[in-house]
Short mmCIF file of C-alpha atoms in Angstrom, two decimals:
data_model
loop_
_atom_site.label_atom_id
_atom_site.label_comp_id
_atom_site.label_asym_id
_atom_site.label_seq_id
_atom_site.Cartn_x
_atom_site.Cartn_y
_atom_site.Cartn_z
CA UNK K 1 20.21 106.14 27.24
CA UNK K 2 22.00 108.62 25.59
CA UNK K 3 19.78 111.66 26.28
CA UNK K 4 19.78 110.21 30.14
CA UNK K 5 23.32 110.94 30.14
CA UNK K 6 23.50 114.12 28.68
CA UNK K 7 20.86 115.50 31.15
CA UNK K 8 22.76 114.06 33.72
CA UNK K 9 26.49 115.80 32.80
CA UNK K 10 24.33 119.18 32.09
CA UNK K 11 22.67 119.20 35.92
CA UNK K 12 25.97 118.13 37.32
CA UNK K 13 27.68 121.12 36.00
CA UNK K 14 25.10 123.72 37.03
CA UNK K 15 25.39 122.41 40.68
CA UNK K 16 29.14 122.58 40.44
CA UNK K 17 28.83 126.36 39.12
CA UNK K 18 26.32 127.17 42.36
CA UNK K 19 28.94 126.28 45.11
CA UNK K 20 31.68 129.30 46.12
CA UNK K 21 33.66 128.27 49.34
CA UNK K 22 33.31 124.07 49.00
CA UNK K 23 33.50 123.69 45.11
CA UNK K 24 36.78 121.80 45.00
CA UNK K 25 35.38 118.91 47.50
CA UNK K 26 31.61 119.18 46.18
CA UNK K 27 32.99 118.72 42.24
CA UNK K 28 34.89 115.94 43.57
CA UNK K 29 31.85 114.00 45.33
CA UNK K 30 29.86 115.45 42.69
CA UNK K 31 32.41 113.65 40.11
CA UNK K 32 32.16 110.13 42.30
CA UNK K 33 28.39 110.39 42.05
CA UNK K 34 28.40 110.91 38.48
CA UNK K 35 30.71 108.18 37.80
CA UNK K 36 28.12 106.13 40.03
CA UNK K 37 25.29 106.47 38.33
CA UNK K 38 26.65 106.08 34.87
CA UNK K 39 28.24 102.53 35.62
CA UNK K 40 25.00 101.59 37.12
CA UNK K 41 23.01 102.84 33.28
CA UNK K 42 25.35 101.18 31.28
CA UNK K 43 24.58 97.99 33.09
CA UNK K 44 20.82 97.90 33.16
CA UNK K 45 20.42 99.51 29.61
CA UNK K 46 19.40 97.20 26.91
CA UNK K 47 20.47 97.60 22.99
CA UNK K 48 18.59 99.99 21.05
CA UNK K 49 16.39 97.29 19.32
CA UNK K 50 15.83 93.69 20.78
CA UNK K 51 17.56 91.12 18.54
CA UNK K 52 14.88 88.47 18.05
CA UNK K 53 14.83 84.97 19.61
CA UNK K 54 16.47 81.84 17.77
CA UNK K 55 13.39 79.94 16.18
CA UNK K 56 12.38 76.60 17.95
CA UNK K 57 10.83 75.16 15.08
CA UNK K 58 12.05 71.97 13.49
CA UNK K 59 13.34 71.95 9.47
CA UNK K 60 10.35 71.87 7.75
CA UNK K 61 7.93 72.76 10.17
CA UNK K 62 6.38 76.51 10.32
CA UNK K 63 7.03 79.10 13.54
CA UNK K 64 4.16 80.19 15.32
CA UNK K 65 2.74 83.65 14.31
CA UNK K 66 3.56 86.48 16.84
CA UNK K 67 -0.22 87.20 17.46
CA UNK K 68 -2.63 84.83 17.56
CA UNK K 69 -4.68 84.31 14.24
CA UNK K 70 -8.82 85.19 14.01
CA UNK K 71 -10.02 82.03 14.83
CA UNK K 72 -12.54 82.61 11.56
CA UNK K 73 -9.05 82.42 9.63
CA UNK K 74 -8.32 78.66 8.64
CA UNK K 75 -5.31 77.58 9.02
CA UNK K 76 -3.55 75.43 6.22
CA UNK K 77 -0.74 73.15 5.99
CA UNK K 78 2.26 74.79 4.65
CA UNK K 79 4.06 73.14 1.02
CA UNK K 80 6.60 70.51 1.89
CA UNK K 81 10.04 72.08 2.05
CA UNK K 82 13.26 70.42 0.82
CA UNK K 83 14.10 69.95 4.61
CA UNK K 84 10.62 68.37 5.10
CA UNK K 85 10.35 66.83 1.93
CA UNK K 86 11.59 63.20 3.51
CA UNK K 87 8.09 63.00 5.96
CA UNK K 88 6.05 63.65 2.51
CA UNK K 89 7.80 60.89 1.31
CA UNK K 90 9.01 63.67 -1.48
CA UNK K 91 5.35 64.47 -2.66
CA UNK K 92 3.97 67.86 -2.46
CA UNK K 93 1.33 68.70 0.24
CA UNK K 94 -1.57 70.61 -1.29
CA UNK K 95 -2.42 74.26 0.33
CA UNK K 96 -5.62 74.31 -1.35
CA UNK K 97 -8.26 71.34 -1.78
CA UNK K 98 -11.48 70.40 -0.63
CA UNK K 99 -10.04 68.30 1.75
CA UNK K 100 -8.00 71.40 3.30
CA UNK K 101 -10.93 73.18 3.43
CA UNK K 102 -13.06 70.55 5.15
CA UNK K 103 -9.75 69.77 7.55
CA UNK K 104 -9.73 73.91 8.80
CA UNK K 105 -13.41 74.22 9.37
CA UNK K 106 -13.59 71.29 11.98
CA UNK K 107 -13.06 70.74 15.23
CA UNK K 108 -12.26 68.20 17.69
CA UNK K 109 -11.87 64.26 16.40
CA UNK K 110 -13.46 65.14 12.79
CA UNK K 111 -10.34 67.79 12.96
CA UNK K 112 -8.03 64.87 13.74
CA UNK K 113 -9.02 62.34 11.50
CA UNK K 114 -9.39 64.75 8.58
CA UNK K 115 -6.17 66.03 9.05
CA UNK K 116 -4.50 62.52 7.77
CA UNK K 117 -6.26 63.23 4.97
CA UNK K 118 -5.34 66.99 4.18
CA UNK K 119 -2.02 67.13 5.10
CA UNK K 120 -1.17 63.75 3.26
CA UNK K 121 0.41 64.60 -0.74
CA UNK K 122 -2.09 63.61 -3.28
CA UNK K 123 -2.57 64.17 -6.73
CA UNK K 124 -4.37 67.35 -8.49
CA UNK K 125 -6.80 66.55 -11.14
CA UNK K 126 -6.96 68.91 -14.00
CA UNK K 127 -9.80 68.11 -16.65
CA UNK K 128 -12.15 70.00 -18.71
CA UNK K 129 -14.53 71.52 -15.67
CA UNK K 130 -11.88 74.85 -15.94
CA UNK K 131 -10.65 75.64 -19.57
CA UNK K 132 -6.96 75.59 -20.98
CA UNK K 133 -5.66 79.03 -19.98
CA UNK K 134 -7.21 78.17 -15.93
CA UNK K 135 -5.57 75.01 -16.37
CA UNK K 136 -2.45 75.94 -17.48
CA UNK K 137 -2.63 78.77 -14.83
CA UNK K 138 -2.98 75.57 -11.97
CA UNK K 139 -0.56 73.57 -13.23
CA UNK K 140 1.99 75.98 -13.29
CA UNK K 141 1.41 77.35 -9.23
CA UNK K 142 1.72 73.71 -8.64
CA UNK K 143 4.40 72.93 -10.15
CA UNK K 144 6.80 75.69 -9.32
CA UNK K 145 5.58 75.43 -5.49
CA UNK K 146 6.68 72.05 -6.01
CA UNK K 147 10.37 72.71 -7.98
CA UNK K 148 10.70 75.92 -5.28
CA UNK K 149 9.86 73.45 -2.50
CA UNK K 150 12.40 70.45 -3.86
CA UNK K 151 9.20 67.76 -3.72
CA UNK K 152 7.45 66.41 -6.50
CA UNK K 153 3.81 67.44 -7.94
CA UNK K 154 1.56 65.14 -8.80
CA UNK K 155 -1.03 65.84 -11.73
CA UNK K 156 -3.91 63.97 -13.35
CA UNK K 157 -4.89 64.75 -16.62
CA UNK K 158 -9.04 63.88 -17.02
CA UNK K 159 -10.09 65.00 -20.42
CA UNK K 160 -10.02 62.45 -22.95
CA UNK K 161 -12.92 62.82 -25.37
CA UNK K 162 -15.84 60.16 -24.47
CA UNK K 163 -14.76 60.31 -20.81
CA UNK K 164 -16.14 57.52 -18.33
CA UNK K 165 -18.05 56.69 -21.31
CA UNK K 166 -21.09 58.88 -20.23
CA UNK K 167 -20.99 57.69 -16.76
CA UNK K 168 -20.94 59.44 -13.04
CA UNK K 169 -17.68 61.04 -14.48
CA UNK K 170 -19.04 61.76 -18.61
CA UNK K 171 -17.04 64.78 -20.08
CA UNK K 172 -14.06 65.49 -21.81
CA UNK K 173 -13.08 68.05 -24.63
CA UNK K 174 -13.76 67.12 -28.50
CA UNK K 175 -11.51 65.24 -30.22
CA UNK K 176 -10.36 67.64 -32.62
CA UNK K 177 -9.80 70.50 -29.29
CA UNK K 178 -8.30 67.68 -27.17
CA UNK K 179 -4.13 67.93 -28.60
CA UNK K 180 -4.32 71.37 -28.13
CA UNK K 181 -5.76 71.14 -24.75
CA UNK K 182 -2.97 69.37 -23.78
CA UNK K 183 -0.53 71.64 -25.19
CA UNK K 184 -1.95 74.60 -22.98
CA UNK K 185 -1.78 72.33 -19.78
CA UNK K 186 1.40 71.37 -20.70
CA UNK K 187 2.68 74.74 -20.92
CA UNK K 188 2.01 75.01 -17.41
CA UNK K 189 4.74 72.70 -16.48
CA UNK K 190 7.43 73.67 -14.37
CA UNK K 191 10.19 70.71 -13.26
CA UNK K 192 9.36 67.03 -13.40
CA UNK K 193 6.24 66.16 -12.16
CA UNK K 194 4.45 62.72 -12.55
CA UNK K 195 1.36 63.23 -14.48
CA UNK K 196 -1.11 60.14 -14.29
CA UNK K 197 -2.83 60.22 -17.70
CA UNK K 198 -6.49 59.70 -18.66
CA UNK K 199 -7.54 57.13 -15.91
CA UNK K 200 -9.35 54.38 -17.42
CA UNK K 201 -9.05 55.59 -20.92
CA UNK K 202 -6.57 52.98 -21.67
CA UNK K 203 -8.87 50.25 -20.23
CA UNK K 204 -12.34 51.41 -21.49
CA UNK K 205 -10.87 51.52 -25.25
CA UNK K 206 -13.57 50.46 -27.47
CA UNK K 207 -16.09 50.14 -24.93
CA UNK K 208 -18.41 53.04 -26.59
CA UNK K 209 -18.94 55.95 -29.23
CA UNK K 210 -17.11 59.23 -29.04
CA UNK K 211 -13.85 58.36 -28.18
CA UNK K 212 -12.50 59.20 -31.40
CA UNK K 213 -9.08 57.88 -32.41
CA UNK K 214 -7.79 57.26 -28.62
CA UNK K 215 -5.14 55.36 -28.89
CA UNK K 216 -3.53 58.16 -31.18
CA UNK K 217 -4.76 61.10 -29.44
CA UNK K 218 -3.47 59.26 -25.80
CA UNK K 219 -0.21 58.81 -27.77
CA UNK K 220 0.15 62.87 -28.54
CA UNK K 221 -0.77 64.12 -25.00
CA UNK K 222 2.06 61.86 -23.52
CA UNK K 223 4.34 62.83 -26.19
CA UNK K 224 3.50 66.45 -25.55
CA UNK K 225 3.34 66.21 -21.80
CA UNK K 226 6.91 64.39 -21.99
CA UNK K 227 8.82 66.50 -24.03
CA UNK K 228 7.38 69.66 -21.61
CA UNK K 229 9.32 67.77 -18.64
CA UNK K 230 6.76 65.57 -17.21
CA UNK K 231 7.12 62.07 -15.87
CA UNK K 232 4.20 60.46 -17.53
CA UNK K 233 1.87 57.11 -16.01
CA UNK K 234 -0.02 56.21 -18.52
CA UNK K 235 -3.40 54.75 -16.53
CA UNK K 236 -3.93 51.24 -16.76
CA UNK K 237 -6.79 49.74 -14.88
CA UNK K 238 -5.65 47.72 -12.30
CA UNK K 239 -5.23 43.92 -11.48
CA UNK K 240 -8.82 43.47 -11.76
CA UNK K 241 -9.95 44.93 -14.70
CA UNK K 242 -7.39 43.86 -17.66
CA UNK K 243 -5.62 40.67 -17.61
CA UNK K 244 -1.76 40.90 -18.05
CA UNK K 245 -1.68 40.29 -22.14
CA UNK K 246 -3.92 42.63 -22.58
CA UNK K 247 -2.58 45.35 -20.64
CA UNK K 248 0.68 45.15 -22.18
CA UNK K 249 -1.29 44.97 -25.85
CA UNK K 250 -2.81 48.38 -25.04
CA UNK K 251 0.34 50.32 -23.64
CA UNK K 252 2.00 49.06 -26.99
CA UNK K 253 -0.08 50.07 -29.16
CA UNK K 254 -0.23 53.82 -27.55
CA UNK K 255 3.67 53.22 -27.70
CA UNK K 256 6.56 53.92 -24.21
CA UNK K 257 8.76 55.95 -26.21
CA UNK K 258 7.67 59.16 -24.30
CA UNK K 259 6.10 56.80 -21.06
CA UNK K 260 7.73 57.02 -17.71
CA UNK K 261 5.70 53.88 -17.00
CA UNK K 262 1.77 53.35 -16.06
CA UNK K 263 -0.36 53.82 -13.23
CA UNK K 264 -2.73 50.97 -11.71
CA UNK K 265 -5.77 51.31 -9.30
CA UNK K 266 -6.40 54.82 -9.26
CA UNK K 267 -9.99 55.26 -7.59
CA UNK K 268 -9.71 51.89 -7.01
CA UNK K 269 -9.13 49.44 -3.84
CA UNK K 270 -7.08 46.68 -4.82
CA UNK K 271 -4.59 45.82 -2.03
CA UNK K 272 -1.16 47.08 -3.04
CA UNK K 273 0.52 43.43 -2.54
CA UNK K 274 -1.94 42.64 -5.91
CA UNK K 275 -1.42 45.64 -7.91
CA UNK K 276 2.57 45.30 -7.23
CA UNK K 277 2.34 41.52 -8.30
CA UNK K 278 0.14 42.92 -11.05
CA UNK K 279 2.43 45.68 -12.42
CA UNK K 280 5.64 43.51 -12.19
CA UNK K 281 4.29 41.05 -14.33
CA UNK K 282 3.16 44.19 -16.96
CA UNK K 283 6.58 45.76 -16.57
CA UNK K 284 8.18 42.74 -17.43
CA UNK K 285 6.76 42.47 -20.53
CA UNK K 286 7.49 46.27 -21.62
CA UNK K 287 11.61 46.35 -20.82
CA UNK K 288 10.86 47.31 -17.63
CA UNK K 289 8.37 50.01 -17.72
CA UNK K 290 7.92 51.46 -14.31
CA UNK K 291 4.64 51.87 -12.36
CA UNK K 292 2.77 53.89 -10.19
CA UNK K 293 -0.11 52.25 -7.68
CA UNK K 294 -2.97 54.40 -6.15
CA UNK K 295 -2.96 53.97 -2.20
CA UNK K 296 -5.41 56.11 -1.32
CA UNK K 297 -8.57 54.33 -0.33
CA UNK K 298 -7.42 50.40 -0.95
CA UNK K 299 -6.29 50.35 3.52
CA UNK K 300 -8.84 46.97 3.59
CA UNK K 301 -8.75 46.01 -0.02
CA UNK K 302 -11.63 45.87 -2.68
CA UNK K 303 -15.29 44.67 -1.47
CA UNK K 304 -15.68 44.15 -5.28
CA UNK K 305 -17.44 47.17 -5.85
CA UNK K 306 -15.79 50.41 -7.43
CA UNK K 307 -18.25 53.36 -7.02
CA UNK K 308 -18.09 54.82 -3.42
CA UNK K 309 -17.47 51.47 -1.44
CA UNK K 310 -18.24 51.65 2.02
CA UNK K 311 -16.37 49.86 4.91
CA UNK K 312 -12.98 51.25 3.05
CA UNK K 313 -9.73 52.99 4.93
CA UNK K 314 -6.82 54.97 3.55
CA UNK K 315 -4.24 53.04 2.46
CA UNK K 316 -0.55 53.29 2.61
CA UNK K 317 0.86 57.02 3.14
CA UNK K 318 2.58 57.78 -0.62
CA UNK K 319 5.71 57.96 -1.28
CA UNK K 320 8.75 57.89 -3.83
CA UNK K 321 10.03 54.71 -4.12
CA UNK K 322 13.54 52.88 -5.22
CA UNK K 323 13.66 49.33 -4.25
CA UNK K 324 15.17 47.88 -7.25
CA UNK K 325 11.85 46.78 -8.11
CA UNK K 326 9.70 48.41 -10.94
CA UNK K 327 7.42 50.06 -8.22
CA UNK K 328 8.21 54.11 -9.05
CA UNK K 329 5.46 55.42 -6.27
CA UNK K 330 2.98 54.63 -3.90
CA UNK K 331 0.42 57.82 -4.79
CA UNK K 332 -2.88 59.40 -3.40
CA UNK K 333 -4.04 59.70 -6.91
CA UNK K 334 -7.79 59.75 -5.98
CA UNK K 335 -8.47 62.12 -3.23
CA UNK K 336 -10.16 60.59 -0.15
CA UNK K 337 -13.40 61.85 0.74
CA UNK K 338 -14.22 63.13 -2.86
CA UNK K 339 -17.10 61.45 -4.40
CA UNK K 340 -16.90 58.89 -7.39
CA UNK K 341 -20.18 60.17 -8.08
CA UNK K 342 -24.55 59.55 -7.36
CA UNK K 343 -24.00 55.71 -6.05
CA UNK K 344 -24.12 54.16 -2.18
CA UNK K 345 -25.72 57.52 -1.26
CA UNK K 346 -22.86 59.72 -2.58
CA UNK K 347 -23.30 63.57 -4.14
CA UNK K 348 -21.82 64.22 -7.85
CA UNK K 349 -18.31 62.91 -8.93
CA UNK K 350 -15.87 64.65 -7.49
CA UNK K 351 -17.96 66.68 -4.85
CA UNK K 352 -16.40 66.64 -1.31
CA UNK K 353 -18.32 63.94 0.69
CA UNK K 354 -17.70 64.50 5.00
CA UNK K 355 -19.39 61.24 6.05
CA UNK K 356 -17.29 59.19 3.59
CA UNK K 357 -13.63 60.71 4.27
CA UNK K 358 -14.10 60.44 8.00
CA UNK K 359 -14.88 56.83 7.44
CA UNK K 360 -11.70 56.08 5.25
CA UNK K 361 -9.93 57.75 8.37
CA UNK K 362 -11.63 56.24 11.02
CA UNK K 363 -11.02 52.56 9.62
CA UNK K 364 -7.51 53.37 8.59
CA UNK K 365 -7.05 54.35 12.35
#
């Protein structure tokens, strides 16, 4: 606008120059004119730049890009944020996972039903398939998205030596490689996240060769894994596996000094009315221990079979809990949808499996 008025006062004065008898009452119209016009800019012109709309978004959610995205470009759930932290029930959501990916590349009611799957927190297994530095490297973006984001990660740790004792999920580091394993994933820590520990370690001891000295070398990694900020579950079975006595037996003799409590039913499907009996009755016995119980596939309880049950649903949405009880968490620690491994028609442990997640979703609907 200001170059409009500048040409404006310029032409006004050359027309005022051009008039000799009238020029007093043509400089006067001329100045009325003028005046005119300029009111009438200064009321239609806008500021120089446009000051942007107040979002519409809700805390925690995420405003809508200006342009469209390529629908070829998946779209994933954004971390929780401290504002959105409560709906997460104070869990991280995962950006990247299979279940993420699977969630973005459908469409219609497999998009839906998926989509209580991906954008529900669950835990982040980190094992011996990636080696220490990569793991270390995970852990850490986790983790700080996590402290950045004012939620809590959760981690597994799946390397003990003699894992799954050679079954669908055999592996693990050596025994003398395994405390220094740790220590690099460990370094990785950022904050206070809960860290389920070697699931079904703990109940498996003695069961076969290979597992070295496991009570000891569970002992260390918690004792490392503690003292680099992490709330450590030491897995314990669940209410089916390991009677009370016993359970209690083996967390002793791996010792709580550096234990946030233990974890029960991870890749399991034990209701969580059992497991909470269960782990009260445990806690009790170890000065009141806390627990952890895995909610992520147990939505119609346990068929009695453990490897890729069918007829399942998703179970409780997790959560952070403070009751007054010695319940910590209700936790996705085994990620619907991923495989427990070649049984009841499924692909290799821990291979994405469509058919299976949309039927924990559909039943849990």
């Amino acid at each position: 606008m200001g170059d409009r008025r500048a040409a404006q006062r310029t032409s006004g004065a050359r027309l005022v120059a051009g008039a000799p008898v009238r020029a007093g009452v043509l400089a006067v119209l001329l100045a009325v004119i003028l005046m005119g016009l300029l009111a009438a800019c200064d009321a239609t012109a806008g500021p120089a730049t446009a000051t942007p709309a107040a979002s519409s978004a809700a805390p925690g959610e995420v405003d809508a890009p200006t342009a469209a995205p390529s629908a070829a470009a998946p779209q994933t759930p954004a971390p929780s944020t401290a504002a959105g932290a409560d709906a997460a029930g104070g869990l991280l959501v995962r950006t990247e996972s299979q279940a993420v990916t699977a969630w973005s590349a459908a469409t219609g009611e497999e998009k839906r039903l998926l989509a209580t799957i991906a954008q529900t927190p669950q835990a982040a297994w980190v094992g011996d398939w990636v080696d220490a530095g990569v793991a270390r490297d995970q852990v850490a973006r986790l983790t700080s998205a996590a402290a950045d984001s004012g939620t809590t990660a959760v981690l597994v740790v799946y390397a003990i030596p003699g894992r799954d004792c050679g079954l669908h999920s055999a592996g693990g580091v050596a025994a003398d490689a395994y405390a220094a394993w740790v220590e690099a994933v460990a370094g990785g820590i950022v904050g206070h996240p809960v860290v389920v520990l070697e699931p079904d370690a703990l109940a498996q001891l003695g069961d076969c060769d290979g597992q070295g000295d496991r009570v000891a070398l569970l002992a260390a990694a918690a004792r490392t894994l503690d003292e680099a900020g992490a709330r450590v579950y030491l897995d314990a079975g669940h209410s089916g596996w390991l009677p009370v006595g016993e359970a209690v037996a083996r967390i002793r003799a791996v010792g709580t000094a550096h234990l946030a409590g233990f974890a029960l039913n991870t890749s399991n499907y034990q209701t969580t009315a059992d497991e909470r009996a269960y782990g009260e009755q445990v806690a009790a016995q170890l000065d009141g221990l806390g627990f952890v119980v895995d909610t992520s596939r147990n939505g119609n309880g346990s068929n009695g079979e453990w490897c890729n049950a069918r007829g399942r649903a998703l179970g409780e949405a997790p959560r952070l809990v403070d009751d007054g009880t010695a319940l910590d968490a209700l936790l996705w620690v085994k990620s619907p949808g991923e495989s427990d491994g070649t049984c009841n028609g499924g692909p290799a442990a821990g291979q994405w499996w469509q058919e299976i997640a949309l039927e924990l979703a559909r039943n849990a609907s």
